[in-house]
Amino acid sequence: MIVVMKQNFTPEQMAAAVRVMEEGGVKVMVSKGSETTILGAEGSAAGIDRNRLSSLPGVERVMRVSEPFKMANRKYHPDDTVLSLPGGREVGGSRLAVFAGPCSVESREQIVSVASQVRQAGACALRGGAFKPRTSPYSFQGMGTGGIRLLEEARAETGLPIVSEIMSTEDLDLFEEHVDIIQVGARNMQNFDLLKHMGRITKPVLLKRGMSSTIEEWLMSAEYILAAGNPRVILCERGIRTFETYTRNTLDLSAVLAVKRLSHLPVLVDPSHACGQAWMVERMAMAAVAAGADGLIIEVHNDPENALCDGPQSITPEAFQVLMRKLEPVAACVGRRI
Amino acid sequence: MIVVMKQNFTPEQMAAAVRVMEEGGVKVMVSKGSETTILGAEGSAAGIDRNRLSSLPGVERVMRVSEPFKMANRKYHPDDTVLSLPGGREVGGSRLAVFAGPCSVESREQIVSVASQVRQAGACALRGGAFKPRTSPYSFQGMGTGGIRLLEEARAETGLPIVSEIMSTEDLDLFEEHVDIIQVGARNMQNFDLLKHMGRITKPVLLKRGMSSTIEEWLMSAEYILAAGNPRVILCERGIRTFETYTRNTLDLSAVLAVKRLSHLPVLVDPSHACGQAWMVERMAMAAVAAGADGLIIEVHNDPENALCDGPQSITPEAFQVLMRKLEPVAACVGRRI
Amino acid sequence: MIVVMKQNFTPEQMAAAVRVMEEGGVKVMVSKGSETTILGAEGSAAGIDRNRLSSLPGVERVMRVSEPFKMANRKYHPDDTVLSLPGGREVGGSRLAVFAGPCSVESREQIVSVASQVRQAGACALRGGAFKPRTSPYSFQGMGTGGIRLLEEARAETGLPIVSEIMSTEDLDLFEEHVDIIQVGARNMQNFDLLKHMGRITKPVLLKRGMSSTIEEWLMSAEYILAAGNPRVILCERGIRTFETYTRNTLDLSAVLAVKRLSHLPVLVDPSHACGQAWMVERMAMAAVAAGADGLIIEVHNDPENALCDGPQSITPEAFQVLMRKLEPVAACVGRRI
Amino acid sequence: MIVVMKQNFTPEQMAAAVRVMEEGGVKVMVSKGSETTILGAEGSAAGIDRNRLSSLPGVERVMRVSEPFKMANRKYHPDDTVLSLPGGREVGGSRLAVFAGPCSVESREQIVSVASQVRQAGACALRGGAFKPRTSPYSFQGMGTGGIRLLEEARAETGLPIVSEIMSTEDLDLFEEHVDIIQVGARNMQNFDLLKHMGRITKPVLLKRGMSSTIEEWLMSAEYILAAGNPRVILCERGIRTFETYTRNTLDLSAVLAVKRLSHLPVLVDPSHACGQAWMVERMAMAAVAAGADGLIIEVHNDPENALCDGPQSITPEAFQVLMRKLEPVAACVGRRI
């Protein structure tokens, strides 16, 4: 930690800053520049009350030099985290993990048919929304518990583990009992109450990046889950909000590289939500694999034109099969397989 | 609603689009431009399955021409909503509503002393966090239920109604029973589960704008609360996330004007969180009042240097008193009083 | 300047970093934290090759602790810069400077009539575009030299100095000879060639903030002009690009406060371009004055409906007169007059 | 073009809107919805004065339904534009075009050595800055004309055509005579004066996307060059400005797909400037090729640690050679070769 003093600080103000730092358990190094005096912490800065330090009258700025996340940090956990899924596949290993399925579960026939098609094409988990986060209270909000039941039937038929988004802590028991991978959506990435609950379960948690979250905030949300006791976190980049409106969001593939460097957690990419347009999915999926993603989440719907949710960004099972075939050689380029 | 057809659409594709629109209960007007053919809906477009329409092969784009929010819309509710607070003051009327208090409740002495000072200076409610949304799981998370108890003591001493942020639906009973105005924070603006619960209570809800929420999304979140049965919504602009890092966020005062035009709901401004720096609060508060805000939320701490949370953006009770005096003539400029 | 070393740096790598810093003329302070070692510069860091330092193998990051702008910096020029305009008014003093006029000059009658009306209402300069930066090559590009001539006629009639945007260094002689305040538009804020030319003239330069420029970049562009020899720089905040699309841009009034603190240069606000909607101009202008702007630039058109450019954001001369009256008491609130 | 009328428009206001549209040469279709009345243009909307229409009192909004760019539009030019470079290579064809070289030319030895190494590794053009756009007036501004001379020497030695950025229209003759591909940098993307000049030459122009430019604005800047007579435009995505600060900018690979769909112009990707970190270049380059870019621009420096500019994002000639080998199989995945 570095403290930059204000231009005309008094000796008393500097002494106060040094005191707060020393109370935090560090030795303080003073470095007087021609314009600026800085205080550097020698030792772990974890015990320093950064907030109080920032508020001291003589202090201009407090700058952190080490990452604020610990358990999510690759520094203290150099090896990649590899998670085993029910059904025997893994996330984070050399084989790419592709989750596929419709935005929302609509009927038994739909979900079972999509499930068996995506399984055949090589998906390792079935995604399907039962509780849907919709901007409008007047939009279809998902089938709820009934949707979870149908996902279970699809699992029974295909053997694919199921991924679904949790919207309420009231549904925790339902999800823990019936869902294999629990998704925390972009809009809830900083719903800290939900994150703490996710830390108390043992199921893998798929944590989507918030629409305007920095990489650091995203990893801090993962840290909430890890710190509360659940090491099974899968990250998912799904596009960030920018000024560009041609695409629904802007897929940030450099974030995949950053996360793989900063953290040991696996990271998937969701090109469907990022772009919002079905025709873009194939190429952005290929780009994501080339960039180094550990896998993908792809929206697949048997009848996109009549989908109750996100039809425009869903691809058909046939297109998904083509995509999986095209991903194979791309995966090989980066030493992976599909 | 307007449907723009693709360049080389077939007659069958247009017929399909017309059919979906007509099934939604509208008459369809066809307008063939030299390059583009568009379909216009005559009648209410509310029944049209927009999503399905977007997914039709011949359809390029579906454009909405009316706002998606109804109960929050000034069109159907031309008069300003004015809410009465316990203690007799109002939000949304000609007198400005100023909520003030510390970021987080820290002790009985602190909260009672700040409460009596801000009341004396003219605040109409006491804000104080008991459950705090913190980016880091290692930061002070608030005093919890104990904090609510202390806020009640401060209310008993001063008569000021209390405002506090809810983080979990598990605390609903606690908040409904003990808190006067329940805040939904920026990070939970699209926590739809929480919003639906807010719609089932009768207490006023202070809905902060999400860090990267458009004005429309913000009003749609208000719509969730209104549609579920609670008409007591107070909006609060608190800065949006942009590329600029000098300030914590960028205060968007034009959003105040936009919201006042689009909706009948009252809107407050929180310059403390927007700027993140105490020295900016006074001037941005004055600007907010000049722009037309119905009131303000100001972080006031008796000892900012030792605050457990957000010290750098808190002003002292003395500075708050000065601010309130300076706001008086500004309020007069826009036909209001403090 | 602070150098953060990589986690596993070698002694040789640290020695190399120290050497580069010492060659830059500073004494180096080493501060070893438990996780991180940092090097602090004692003395002026101006001579250090920051780029080279960043590229050294053992270096994680180079952090600047002092502002990179010198001549624009309030630290070395504590008093506000006050510029005199032809006609006797000032920019940056206690009296607000309001520049008004149409987006583009369209005819003698138009510009003379608008000029006399805004002068009567209290404007201190006439703005009018002769060379227009238009997104489309097919849009009206301005009257060019003829427009400058008409502005001069309006000046002759009213005594108001004229402000116009320069688009090309080929027009430098024309502007130096005939225009009183030369505007560098948002799109050219980092057209460094143009900035250098602006530094070689003696006319005041109105430097608009780029649409996605940080405050620091903006002040660095001012620094280009100052460093090249022209101290007459007026800054102008005109809205930044964000994800919000309700307004054309997002007016960043906190930037006004930031600039006034960081720099001695005067700063105006252009609410017309920021909001893009005439009905918002009055209130945002009042807010800008309350925030501490040294003045305003307002688009005024005699016939907004038939304006060749930016009609929707232009107000009428009558509305301008009303605005000026309303600004008077707001100015008084911040110790200024109009 | 669609015109949305205000809620309580008068018959006269609608007649006025219809008149303006008809004067623009179209037939007007009226579509009355339950809440909204819209006017649709039948025929080409190109002649309609959109600005005037927007300013009419009864008009709420004017919405464009067709793209504003014509010559850059794939609709009117379905085939990919393929440009021939001196030396025999092409941009936009099935073989990827990779431009490589240092951020700035520093010495004869440097540029000739880098040129021969990148040529050997498969680059088809040598990039090198002679005139540098630097945020600070105190940073190295490039070698200027001398730098162009050195680039020519490197071309003489290697046969590689040279790419360099133009900063000033005063250098037009120099560039036209000596440079093979003239770059317009991100900061000058809306320097319309420079764009018009670029339209009057015959050399290929490399047009970088502005830091906060929408795809549409970028194509409109290309349109400036095309409309002025030069059909040889190469686009280059180089990252956009977002709230994320981990990377210098956010590389927007979905923009590559969008541009390839909307336009026939070739598009390259510059991962070096987008990410600002050498270690990210390889993977983002591979992702760009997978996404469908027609080529890449890569910063290569013989001695990044001692580079005068952008060292941290430059890779060594050896790393470039490795990159080119890795790109080969990725190119094959999308039916291209390197």
GROMACS .gro file of N, CA and C in nm, chain B residues 210-257:
model
  144
  548GLY      N    1  -2.918   0.176  -1.086
  548GLY     CA    2  -2.804   0.087  -1.100
  548GLY      C    3  -2.689   0.159  -1.168
  549MET      N    4  -2.569   0.114  -1.139
  549MET     CA    5  -2.450   0.182  -1.187
  549MET      C    6  -2.442   0.192  -1.338
  550SER      N    7  -2.501   0.096  -1.407
  550SER     CA    8  -2.498   0.104  -1.553
  550SER      C    9  -2.637   0.083  -1.609
  551SER      N   10  -2.735   0.133  -1.538
  551SER     CA   11  -2.873   0.119  -1.585
  551SER      C   12  -2.916   0.238  -1.667
  552THR      N   13  -2.983   0.209  -1.775
  552THR     CA   14  -3.043   0.318  -1.851
  552THR      C   15  -3.162   0.371  -1.772
  553ILE      N   16  -3.206   0.488  -1.811
  553ILE     CA   17  -3.323   0.550  -1.745
  553ILE      C   18  -3.443   0.458  -1.763
  554GLU      N   19  -3.455   0.397  -1.879
  554GLU     CA   20  -3.569   0.308  -1.903
  554GLU      C   21  -3.565   0.185  -1.813
  555GLU      N   22  -3.447   0.126  -1.798
  555GLU     CA   23  -3.436   0.009  -1.711
  555GLU      C   24  -3.470   0.045  -1.566
  556TRP      N   25  -3.428   0.162  -1.525
  556TRP     CA   26  -3.454   0.210  -1.389
  556TRP      C   27  -3.605   0.224  -1.368
  557LEU      N   28  -3.671   0.285  -1.464
  557LEU     CA   29  -3.817   0.300  -1.451
  557LEU      C   30  -3.887   0.165  -1.460
  558MET      N   31  -3.830   0.070  -1.534
  558MET     CA   32  -3.889  -0.064  -1.539
  558MET      C   33  -3.875  -0.134  -1.403
  559SER      N   34  -3.766  -0.106  -1.333
  559SER     CA   35  -3.751  -0.164  -1.199
  559SER      C   36  -3.853  -0.101  -1.103
  560ALA      N   37  -3.877   0.029  -1.119
  560ALA     CA   38  -3.983   0.094  -1.040
  560ALA      C   39  -4.117   0.028  -1.075
  561GLU      N   40  -4.136   0.000  -1.202
  561GLU     CA   41  -4.260  -0.062  -1.248
  561GLU      C   42  -4.284  -0.197  -1.178
  562TYR      N   43  -4.177  -0.272  -1.154
  562TYR     CA   44  -4.190  -0.400  -1.081
  562TYR      C   45  -4.256  -0.377  -0.945
  563ILE      N   46  -4.213  -0.273  -0.877
  563ILE     CA   47  -4.266  -0.245  -0.743
  563ILE      C   48  -4.411  -0.196  -0.753
  564LEU      N   49  -4.433  -0.104  -0.846
  564LEU     CA   50  -4.567  -0.048  -0.864
  564LEU      C   51  -4.666  -0.158  -0.906
  565ALA      N   52  -4.623  -0.239  -1.002
  565ALA     CA   53  -4.713  -0.342  -1.055
  565ALA      C   54  -4.747  -0.448  -0.951
  566ALA      N   55  -4.657  -0.464  -0.855
  566ALA     CA   56  -4.684  -0.563  -0.750
  566ALA      C   57  -4.766  -0.504  -0.636
  567GLY      N   58  -4.800  -0.375  -0.647
  567GLY     CA   59  -4.896  -0.321  -0.552
  567GLY      C   60  -4.852  -0.209  -0.460
  568ASN      N   61  -4.726  -0.169  -0.469
  568ASN     CA   62  -4.680  -0.061  -0.380
  568ASN      C   63  -4.655   0.066  -0.462
  569PRO      N   64  -4.739   0.169  -0.446
  569PRO     CA   65  -4.721   0.291  -0.526
  569PRO      C   66  -4.617   0.386  -0.469
  570ARG      N   67  -4.559   0.350  -0.353
  570ARG     CA   68  -4.470   0.445  -0.283
  570ARG      C   69  -4.323   0.425  -0.324
  571VAL      N   70  -4.290   0.472  -0.444
  571VAL     CA   71  -4.153   0.458  -0.492
  571VAL      C   72  -4.086   0.595  -0.503
  572ILE      N   73  -3.968   0.606  -0.446
  572ILE     CA   74  -3.886   0.726  -0.459
  572ILE      C   75  -3.761   0.685  -0.536
  573LEU      N   76  -3.730   0.756  -0.644
  573LEU     CA   77  -3.612   0.723  -0.723
  573LEU      C   78  -3.491   0.799  -0.670
  574CYS      N   79  -3.373   0.747  -0.695
  574CYS     CA   80  -3.253   0.820  -0.653
  574CYS      C   81  -3.139   0.799  -0.752
  575GLU      N   82  -3.098   0.910  -0.815
  575GLU     CA   83  -2.982   0.911  -0.905
  575GLU      C   84  -2.856   0.920  -0.819
  576ARG      N   85  -2.760   0.829  -0.844
  576ARG     CA   86  -2.640   0.825  -0.759
  576ARG      C   87  -2.512   0.808  -0.840
  577GLY      N   88  -2.519   0.847  -0.967
  577GLY     CA   89  -2.399   0.839  -1.050
  577GLY      C   90  -2.395   0.712  -1.130
  578ILE      N   91  -2.346   0.722  -1.252
  578ILE     CA   92  -2.334   0.605  -1.338
  578ILE      C   93  -2.187   0.577  -1.365
  579ARG      N   94  -2.163   0.455  -1.409
  579ARG     CA   95  -2.025   0.416  -1.436
  579ARG      C   96  -1.986   0.459  -1.577
  580THR      N   97  -1.876   0.531  -1.587
  580THR     CA   98  -1.825   0.575  -1.716
  580THR      C   99  -1.675   0.548  -1.718
  581PHE      N  100  -1.609   0.593  -1.824
  581PHE     CA  101  -1.465   0.575  -1.836
  581PHE      C  102  -1.387   0.670  -1.744
  582GLU      N  103  -1.453   0.775  -1.695
  582GLU     CA  104  -1.382   0.875  -1.614
  582GLU      C  105  -1.357   0.819  -1.474
  583THR      N  106  -1.232   0.831  -1.427
  583THR     CA  107  -1.201   0.772  -1.296
  583THR      C  108  -1.170   0.877  -1.190
  584TYR      N  109  -1.174   1.005  -1.229
  584TYR     CA  110  -1.143   1.108  -1.128
  584TYR      C  111  -1.248   1.106  -1.018
  585THR      N  112  -1.373   1.089  -1.056
  585THR     CA  113  -1.481   1.074  -0.960
  585THR      C  114  -1.517   0.925  -0.951
  586ARG      N  115  -1.575   0.886  -0.839
  586ARG     CA  116  -1.615   0.747  -0.819
  586ARG      C  117  -1.713   0.702  -0.926
  587ASN      N  118  -1.810   0.786  -0.955
  587ASN     CA  119  -1.903   0.764  -1.065
  587ASN      C  120  -1.929   0.900  -1.130
  588THR      N  121  -2.008   0.902  -1.236
  588THR     CA  122  -2.040   1.029  -1.300
  588THR      C  123  -2.185   1.064  -1.270
  589LEU      N  124  -2.206   1.172  -1.196
  589LEU     CA  125  -2.343   1.211  -1.161
  589LEU      C  126  -2.415   1.258  -1.287
  590ASP      N  127  -2.530   1.197  -1.314
  590ASP     CA  128  -2.602   1.226  -1.438
  590ASP      C  129  -2.725   1.311  -1.406
  591LEU      N  130  -2.703   1.443  -1.400
  591LEU     CA  131  -2.815   1.529  -1.361
  591LEU      C  132  -2.920   1.541  -1.471
  592SER      N  133  -2.881   1.517  -1.596
  592SER     CA  134  -2.985   1.523  -1.700
  592SER      C  135  -3.085   1.409  -1.681
  593ALA      N  136  -3.043   1.303  -1.612
  593ALA     CA  137  -3.137   1.193  -1.584
  593ALA      C  138  -3.250   1.241  -1.493
  594VAL      N  139  -3.221   1.337  -1.407
  594VAL     CA  140  -3.326   1.392  -1.320
  594VAL      C  141  -3.434   1.457  -1.406
  595LEU      N  142  -3.392   1.537  -1.501
  595LEU     CA  143  -3.489   1.601  -1.590
  595LEU      C  144  -3.567   1.497  -1.670
   0.00000   0.00000   0.00000
